[in-house]
PDB file of C-alpha atoms in Angstrom:
ATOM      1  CA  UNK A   1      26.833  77.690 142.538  1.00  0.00           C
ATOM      2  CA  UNK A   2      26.569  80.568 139.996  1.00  0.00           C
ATOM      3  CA  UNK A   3      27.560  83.216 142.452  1.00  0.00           C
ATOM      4  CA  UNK A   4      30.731  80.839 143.439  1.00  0.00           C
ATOM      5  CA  UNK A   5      31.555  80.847 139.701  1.00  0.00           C
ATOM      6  CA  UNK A   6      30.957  84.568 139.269  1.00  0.00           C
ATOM      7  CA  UNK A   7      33.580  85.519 142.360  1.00  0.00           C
ATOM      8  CA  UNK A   8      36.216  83.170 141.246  1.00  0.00           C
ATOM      9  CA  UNK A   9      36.302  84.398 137.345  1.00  0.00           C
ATOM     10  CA  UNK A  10      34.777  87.940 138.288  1.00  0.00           C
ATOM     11  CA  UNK A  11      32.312  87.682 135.258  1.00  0.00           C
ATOM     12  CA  UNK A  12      31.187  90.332 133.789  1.00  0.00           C
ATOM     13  CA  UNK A  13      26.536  91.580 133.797  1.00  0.00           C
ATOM     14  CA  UNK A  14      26.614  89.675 130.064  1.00  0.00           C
ATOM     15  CA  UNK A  15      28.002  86.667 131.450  1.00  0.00           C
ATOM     16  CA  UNK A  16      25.470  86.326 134.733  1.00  0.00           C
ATOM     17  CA  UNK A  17      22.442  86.842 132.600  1.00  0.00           C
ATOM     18  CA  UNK A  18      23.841  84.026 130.414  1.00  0.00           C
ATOM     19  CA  UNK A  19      24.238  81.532 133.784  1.00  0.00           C
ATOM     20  CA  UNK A  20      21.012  82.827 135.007  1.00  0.00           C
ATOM     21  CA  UNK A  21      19.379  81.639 131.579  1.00  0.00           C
ATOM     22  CA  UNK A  22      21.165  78.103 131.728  1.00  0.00           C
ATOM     23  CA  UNK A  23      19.844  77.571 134.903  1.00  0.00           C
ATOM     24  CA  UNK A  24      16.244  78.467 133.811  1.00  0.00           C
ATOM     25  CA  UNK A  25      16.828  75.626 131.127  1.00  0.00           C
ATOM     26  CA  UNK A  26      18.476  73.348 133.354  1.00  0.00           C
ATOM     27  CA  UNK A  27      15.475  73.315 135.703  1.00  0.00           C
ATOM     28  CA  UNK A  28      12.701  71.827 132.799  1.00  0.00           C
ATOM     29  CA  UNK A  29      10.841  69.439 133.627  1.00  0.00           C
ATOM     30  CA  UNK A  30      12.230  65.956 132.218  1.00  0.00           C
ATOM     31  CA  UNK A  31       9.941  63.451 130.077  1.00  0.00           C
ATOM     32  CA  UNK A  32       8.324  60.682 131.815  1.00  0.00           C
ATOM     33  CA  UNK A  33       9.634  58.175 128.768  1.00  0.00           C
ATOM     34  CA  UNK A  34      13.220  56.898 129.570  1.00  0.00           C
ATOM     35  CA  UNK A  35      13.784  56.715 125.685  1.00  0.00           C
ATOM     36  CA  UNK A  36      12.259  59.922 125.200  1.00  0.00           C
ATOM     37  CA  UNK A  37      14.669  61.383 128.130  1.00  0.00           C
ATOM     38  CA  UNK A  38      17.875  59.840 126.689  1.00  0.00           C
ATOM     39  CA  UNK A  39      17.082  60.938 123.200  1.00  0.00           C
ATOM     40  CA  UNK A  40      16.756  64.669 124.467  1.00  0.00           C
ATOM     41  CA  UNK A  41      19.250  64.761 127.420  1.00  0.00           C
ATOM     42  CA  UNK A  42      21.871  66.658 125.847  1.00  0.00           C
ATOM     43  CA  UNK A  43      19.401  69.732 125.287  1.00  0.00           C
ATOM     44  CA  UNK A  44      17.939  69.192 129.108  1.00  0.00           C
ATOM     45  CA  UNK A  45      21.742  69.000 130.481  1.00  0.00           C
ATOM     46  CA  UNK A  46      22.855  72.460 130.925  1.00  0.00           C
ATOM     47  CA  UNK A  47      25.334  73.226 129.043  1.00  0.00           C
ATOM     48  CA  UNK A  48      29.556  73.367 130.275  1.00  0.00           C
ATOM     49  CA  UNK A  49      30.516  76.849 131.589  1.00  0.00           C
ATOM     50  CA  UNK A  50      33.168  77.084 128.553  1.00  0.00           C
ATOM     51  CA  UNK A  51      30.286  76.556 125.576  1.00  0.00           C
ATOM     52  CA  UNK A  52      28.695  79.258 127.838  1.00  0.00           C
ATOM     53  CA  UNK A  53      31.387  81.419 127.165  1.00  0.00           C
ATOM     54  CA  UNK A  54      31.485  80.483 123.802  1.00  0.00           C
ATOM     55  CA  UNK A  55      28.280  81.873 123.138  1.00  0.00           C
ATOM     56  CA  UNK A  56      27.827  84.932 124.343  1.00  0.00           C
ATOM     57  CA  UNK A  57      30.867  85.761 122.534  1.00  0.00           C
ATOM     58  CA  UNK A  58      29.311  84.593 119.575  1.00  0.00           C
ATOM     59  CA  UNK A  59      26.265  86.350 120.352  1.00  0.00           C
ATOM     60  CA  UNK A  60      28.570  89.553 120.679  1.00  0.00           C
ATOM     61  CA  UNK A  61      30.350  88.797 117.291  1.00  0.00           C
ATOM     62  CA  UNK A  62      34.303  87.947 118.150  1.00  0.00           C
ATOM     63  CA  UNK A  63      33.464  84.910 117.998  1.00  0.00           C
ATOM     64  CA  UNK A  64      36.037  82.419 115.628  1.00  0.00           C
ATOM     65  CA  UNK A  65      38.372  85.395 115.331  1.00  0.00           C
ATOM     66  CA  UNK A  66      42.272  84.742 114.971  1.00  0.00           C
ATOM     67  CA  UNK A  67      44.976  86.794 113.880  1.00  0.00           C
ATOM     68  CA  UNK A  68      45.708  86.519 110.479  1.00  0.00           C
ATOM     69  CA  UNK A  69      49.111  86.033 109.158  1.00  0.00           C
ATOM     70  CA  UNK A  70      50.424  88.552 106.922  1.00  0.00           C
ATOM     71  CA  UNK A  71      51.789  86.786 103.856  1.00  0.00           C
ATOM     72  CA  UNK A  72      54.879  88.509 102.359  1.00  0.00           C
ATOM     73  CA  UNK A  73      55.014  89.840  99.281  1.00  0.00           C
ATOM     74  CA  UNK A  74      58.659  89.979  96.524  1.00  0.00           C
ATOM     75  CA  UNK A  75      58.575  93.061  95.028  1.00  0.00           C
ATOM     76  CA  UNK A  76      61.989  93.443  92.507  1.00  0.00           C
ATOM     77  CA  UNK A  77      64.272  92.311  94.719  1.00  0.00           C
ATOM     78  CA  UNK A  78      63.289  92.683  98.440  1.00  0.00           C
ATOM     79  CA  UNK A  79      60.042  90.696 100.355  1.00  0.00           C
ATOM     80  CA  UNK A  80      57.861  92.989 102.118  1.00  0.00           C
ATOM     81  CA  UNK A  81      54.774  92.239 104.379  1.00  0.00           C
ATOM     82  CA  UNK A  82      51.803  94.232 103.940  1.00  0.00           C
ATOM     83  CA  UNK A  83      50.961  96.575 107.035  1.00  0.00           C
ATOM     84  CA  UNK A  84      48.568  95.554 109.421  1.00  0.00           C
ATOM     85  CA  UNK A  85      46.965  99.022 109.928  1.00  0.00           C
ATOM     86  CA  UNK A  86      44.949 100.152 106.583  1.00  0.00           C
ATOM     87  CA  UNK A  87      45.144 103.737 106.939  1.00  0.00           C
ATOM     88  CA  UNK A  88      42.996 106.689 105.450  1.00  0.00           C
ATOM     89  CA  UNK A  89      44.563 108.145 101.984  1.00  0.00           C
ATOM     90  CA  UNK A  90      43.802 112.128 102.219  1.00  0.00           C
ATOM     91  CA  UNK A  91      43.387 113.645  99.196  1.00  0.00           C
ATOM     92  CA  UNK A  92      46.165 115.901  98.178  1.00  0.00           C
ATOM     93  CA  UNK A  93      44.857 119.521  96.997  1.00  0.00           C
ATOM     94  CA  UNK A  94      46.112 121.750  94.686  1.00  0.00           C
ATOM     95  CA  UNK A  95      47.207 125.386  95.901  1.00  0.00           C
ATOM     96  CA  UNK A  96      44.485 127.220  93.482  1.00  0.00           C
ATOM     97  CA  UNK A  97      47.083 130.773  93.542  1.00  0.00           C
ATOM     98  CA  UNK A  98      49.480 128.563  92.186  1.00  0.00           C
ATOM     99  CA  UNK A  99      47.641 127.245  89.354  1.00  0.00           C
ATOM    100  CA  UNK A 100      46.238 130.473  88.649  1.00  0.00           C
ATOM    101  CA  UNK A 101      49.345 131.917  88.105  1.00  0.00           C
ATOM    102  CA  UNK A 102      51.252 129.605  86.548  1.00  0.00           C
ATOM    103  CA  UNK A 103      50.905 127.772  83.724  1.00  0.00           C
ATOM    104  CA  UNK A 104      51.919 123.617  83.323  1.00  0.00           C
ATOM    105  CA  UNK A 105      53.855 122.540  79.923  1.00  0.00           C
ATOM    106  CA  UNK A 106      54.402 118.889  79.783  1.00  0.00           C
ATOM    107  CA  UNK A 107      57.347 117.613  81.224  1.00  0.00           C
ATOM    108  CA  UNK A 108      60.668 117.593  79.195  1.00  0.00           C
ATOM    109  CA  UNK A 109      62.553 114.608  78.639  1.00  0.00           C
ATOM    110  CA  UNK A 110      64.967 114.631  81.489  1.00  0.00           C
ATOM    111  CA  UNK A 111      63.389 117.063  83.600  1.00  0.00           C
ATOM    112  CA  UNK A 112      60.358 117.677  85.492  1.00  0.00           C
ATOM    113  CA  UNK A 113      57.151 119.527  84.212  1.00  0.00           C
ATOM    114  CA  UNK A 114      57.898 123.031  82.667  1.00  0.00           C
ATOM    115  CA  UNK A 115      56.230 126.252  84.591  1.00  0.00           C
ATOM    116  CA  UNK A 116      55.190 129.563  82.609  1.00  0.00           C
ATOM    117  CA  UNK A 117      54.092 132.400  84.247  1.00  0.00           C
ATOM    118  CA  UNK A 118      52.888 136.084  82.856  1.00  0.00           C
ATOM    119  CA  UNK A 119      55.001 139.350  83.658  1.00  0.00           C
ATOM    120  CA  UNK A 120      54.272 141.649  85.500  1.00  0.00           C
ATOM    121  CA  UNK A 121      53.854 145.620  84.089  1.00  0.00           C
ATOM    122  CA  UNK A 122      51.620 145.408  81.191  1.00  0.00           C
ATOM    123  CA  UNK A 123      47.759 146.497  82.842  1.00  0.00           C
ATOM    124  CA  UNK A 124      48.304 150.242  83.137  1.00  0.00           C
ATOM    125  CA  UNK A 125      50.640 153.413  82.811  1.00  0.00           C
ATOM    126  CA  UNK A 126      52.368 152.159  79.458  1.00  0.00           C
ATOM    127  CA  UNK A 127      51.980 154.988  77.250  1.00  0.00           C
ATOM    128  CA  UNK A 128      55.563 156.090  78.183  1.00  0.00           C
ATOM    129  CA  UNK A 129      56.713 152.312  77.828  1.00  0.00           C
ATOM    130  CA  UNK A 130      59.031 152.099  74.245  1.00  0.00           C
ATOM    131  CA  UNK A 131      57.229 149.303  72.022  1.00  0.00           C
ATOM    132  CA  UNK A 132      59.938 146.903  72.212  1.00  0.00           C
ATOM    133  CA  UNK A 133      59.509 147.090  76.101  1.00  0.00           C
ATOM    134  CA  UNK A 134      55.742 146.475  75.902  1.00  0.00           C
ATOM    135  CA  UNK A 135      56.208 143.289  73.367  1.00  0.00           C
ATOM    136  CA  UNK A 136      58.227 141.657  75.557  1.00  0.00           C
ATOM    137  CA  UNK A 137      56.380 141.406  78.337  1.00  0.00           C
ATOM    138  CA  UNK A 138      53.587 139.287  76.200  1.00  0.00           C
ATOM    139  CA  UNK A 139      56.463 136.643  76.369  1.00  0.00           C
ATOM    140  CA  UNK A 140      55.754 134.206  79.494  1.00  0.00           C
ATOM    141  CA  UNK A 141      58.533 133.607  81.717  1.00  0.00           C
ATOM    142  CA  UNK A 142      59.719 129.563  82.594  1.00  0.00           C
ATOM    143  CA  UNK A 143      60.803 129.233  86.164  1.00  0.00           C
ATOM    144  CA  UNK A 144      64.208 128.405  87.497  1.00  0.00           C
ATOM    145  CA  UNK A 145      64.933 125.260  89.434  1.00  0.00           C
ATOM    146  CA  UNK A 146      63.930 126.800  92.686  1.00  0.00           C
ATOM    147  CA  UNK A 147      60.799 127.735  92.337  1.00  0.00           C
ATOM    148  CA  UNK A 148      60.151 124.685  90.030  1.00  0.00           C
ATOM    149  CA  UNK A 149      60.495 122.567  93.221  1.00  0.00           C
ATOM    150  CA  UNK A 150      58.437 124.560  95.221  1.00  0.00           C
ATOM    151  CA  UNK A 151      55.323 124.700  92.515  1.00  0.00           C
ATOM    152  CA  UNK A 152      56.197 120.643  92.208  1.00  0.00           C
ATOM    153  CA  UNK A 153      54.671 120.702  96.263  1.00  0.00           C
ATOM    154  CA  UNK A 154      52.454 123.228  95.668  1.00  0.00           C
ATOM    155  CA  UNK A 155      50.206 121.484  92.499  1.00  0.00           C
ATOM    156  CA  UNK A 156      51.325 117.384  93.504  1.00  0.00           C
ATOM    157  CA  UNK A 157      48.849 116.620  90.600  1.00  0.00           C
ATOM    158  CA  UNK A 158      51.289 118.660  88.001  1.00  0.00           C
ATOM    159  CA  UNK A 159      51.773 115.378  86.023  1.00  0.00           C
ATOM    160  CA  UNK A 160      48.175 114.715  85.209  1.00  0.00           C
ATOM    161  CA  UNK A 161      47.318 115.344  82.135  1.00  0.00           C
ATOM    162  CA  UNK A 162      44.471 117.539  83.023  1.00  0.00           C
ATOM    163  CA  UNK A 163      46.867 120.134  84.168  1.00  0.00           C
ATOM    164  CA  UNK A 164      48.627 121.191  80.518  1.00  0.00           C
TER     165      UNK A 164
END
């Protein structure tokens, strides 16, 4: 009977050891006592081929799983659902030349962060420099709007407050 059943549904190694154990219970020996018998016949009856599937897939742990329905969510004045897929968040890292050589002033009102760097010309060969010259290059430089957007990718953690 088992091998009939195993051709027609083409079960699967887990699934004959499972039919080979019902039939190992179904083949106990039954009480002499009729009230005895009656009273445990539903654990001498082997058990239906569906509660058989039932429990190896419990006893592989999928059992009782459904898919869950997303709930939507309002958010201002559009509903989104939540994504099914939970996905990794990779931490963003900050280009360490960058920060090196530039310095982060916090933000101005309207604008984004404000970036100071050093100039260049003031480590050696400055004895024929005029004075004026030499004083200022102490002053640090702000960038313009081009290479503001470009540090703003460069350091994404510019706003923290860490960073001034």
């Amino acid at each position: 009977m088992f091998a009939l059943v195993r051709q027609s549904l083409r079960v699967t190694a887990p699934l004959t050891r499972a039919f080979s154990m019902l039939a190992l219970r179904s083949t106990a020996p039954a009480s002499i006592n009729p009230a005895v018998n009656s009273k445990f016949s539903s654990i001498l009856q082997p058990p239906r081929l569906s509660q058989a599937v039932a429990n190896i897939s419990q006893a592989r742990g999928n059992a009782g799983t459904k898919k869950k329905k997303l709930k939507p969510v309002q958010l201002r004045n559009q509903v989104k659902v939540a994504s099914k897929r939970k996905g990794k968040h990779y931490k963003l890292k900050n280009h360490r030349g960058a920060l090196s050589r530039w310095l982060i002033k916090s933000p101005s009102y309207n604008r984004g962060p404000v970036f100071k760097r050093a100039q260049a010309g003031t480590s050696h060969l400055n004895r024929k420099n005029r004075s004026w010259k030499s004083r200022s290059k102490r002053q640090r430089r702000t960038s313009n709007a081009q290479q503001a957007k470009l540090l703003r990718r460069l350091i994404p953690y510019h706003r923290k407050k860490y960073m001034r």
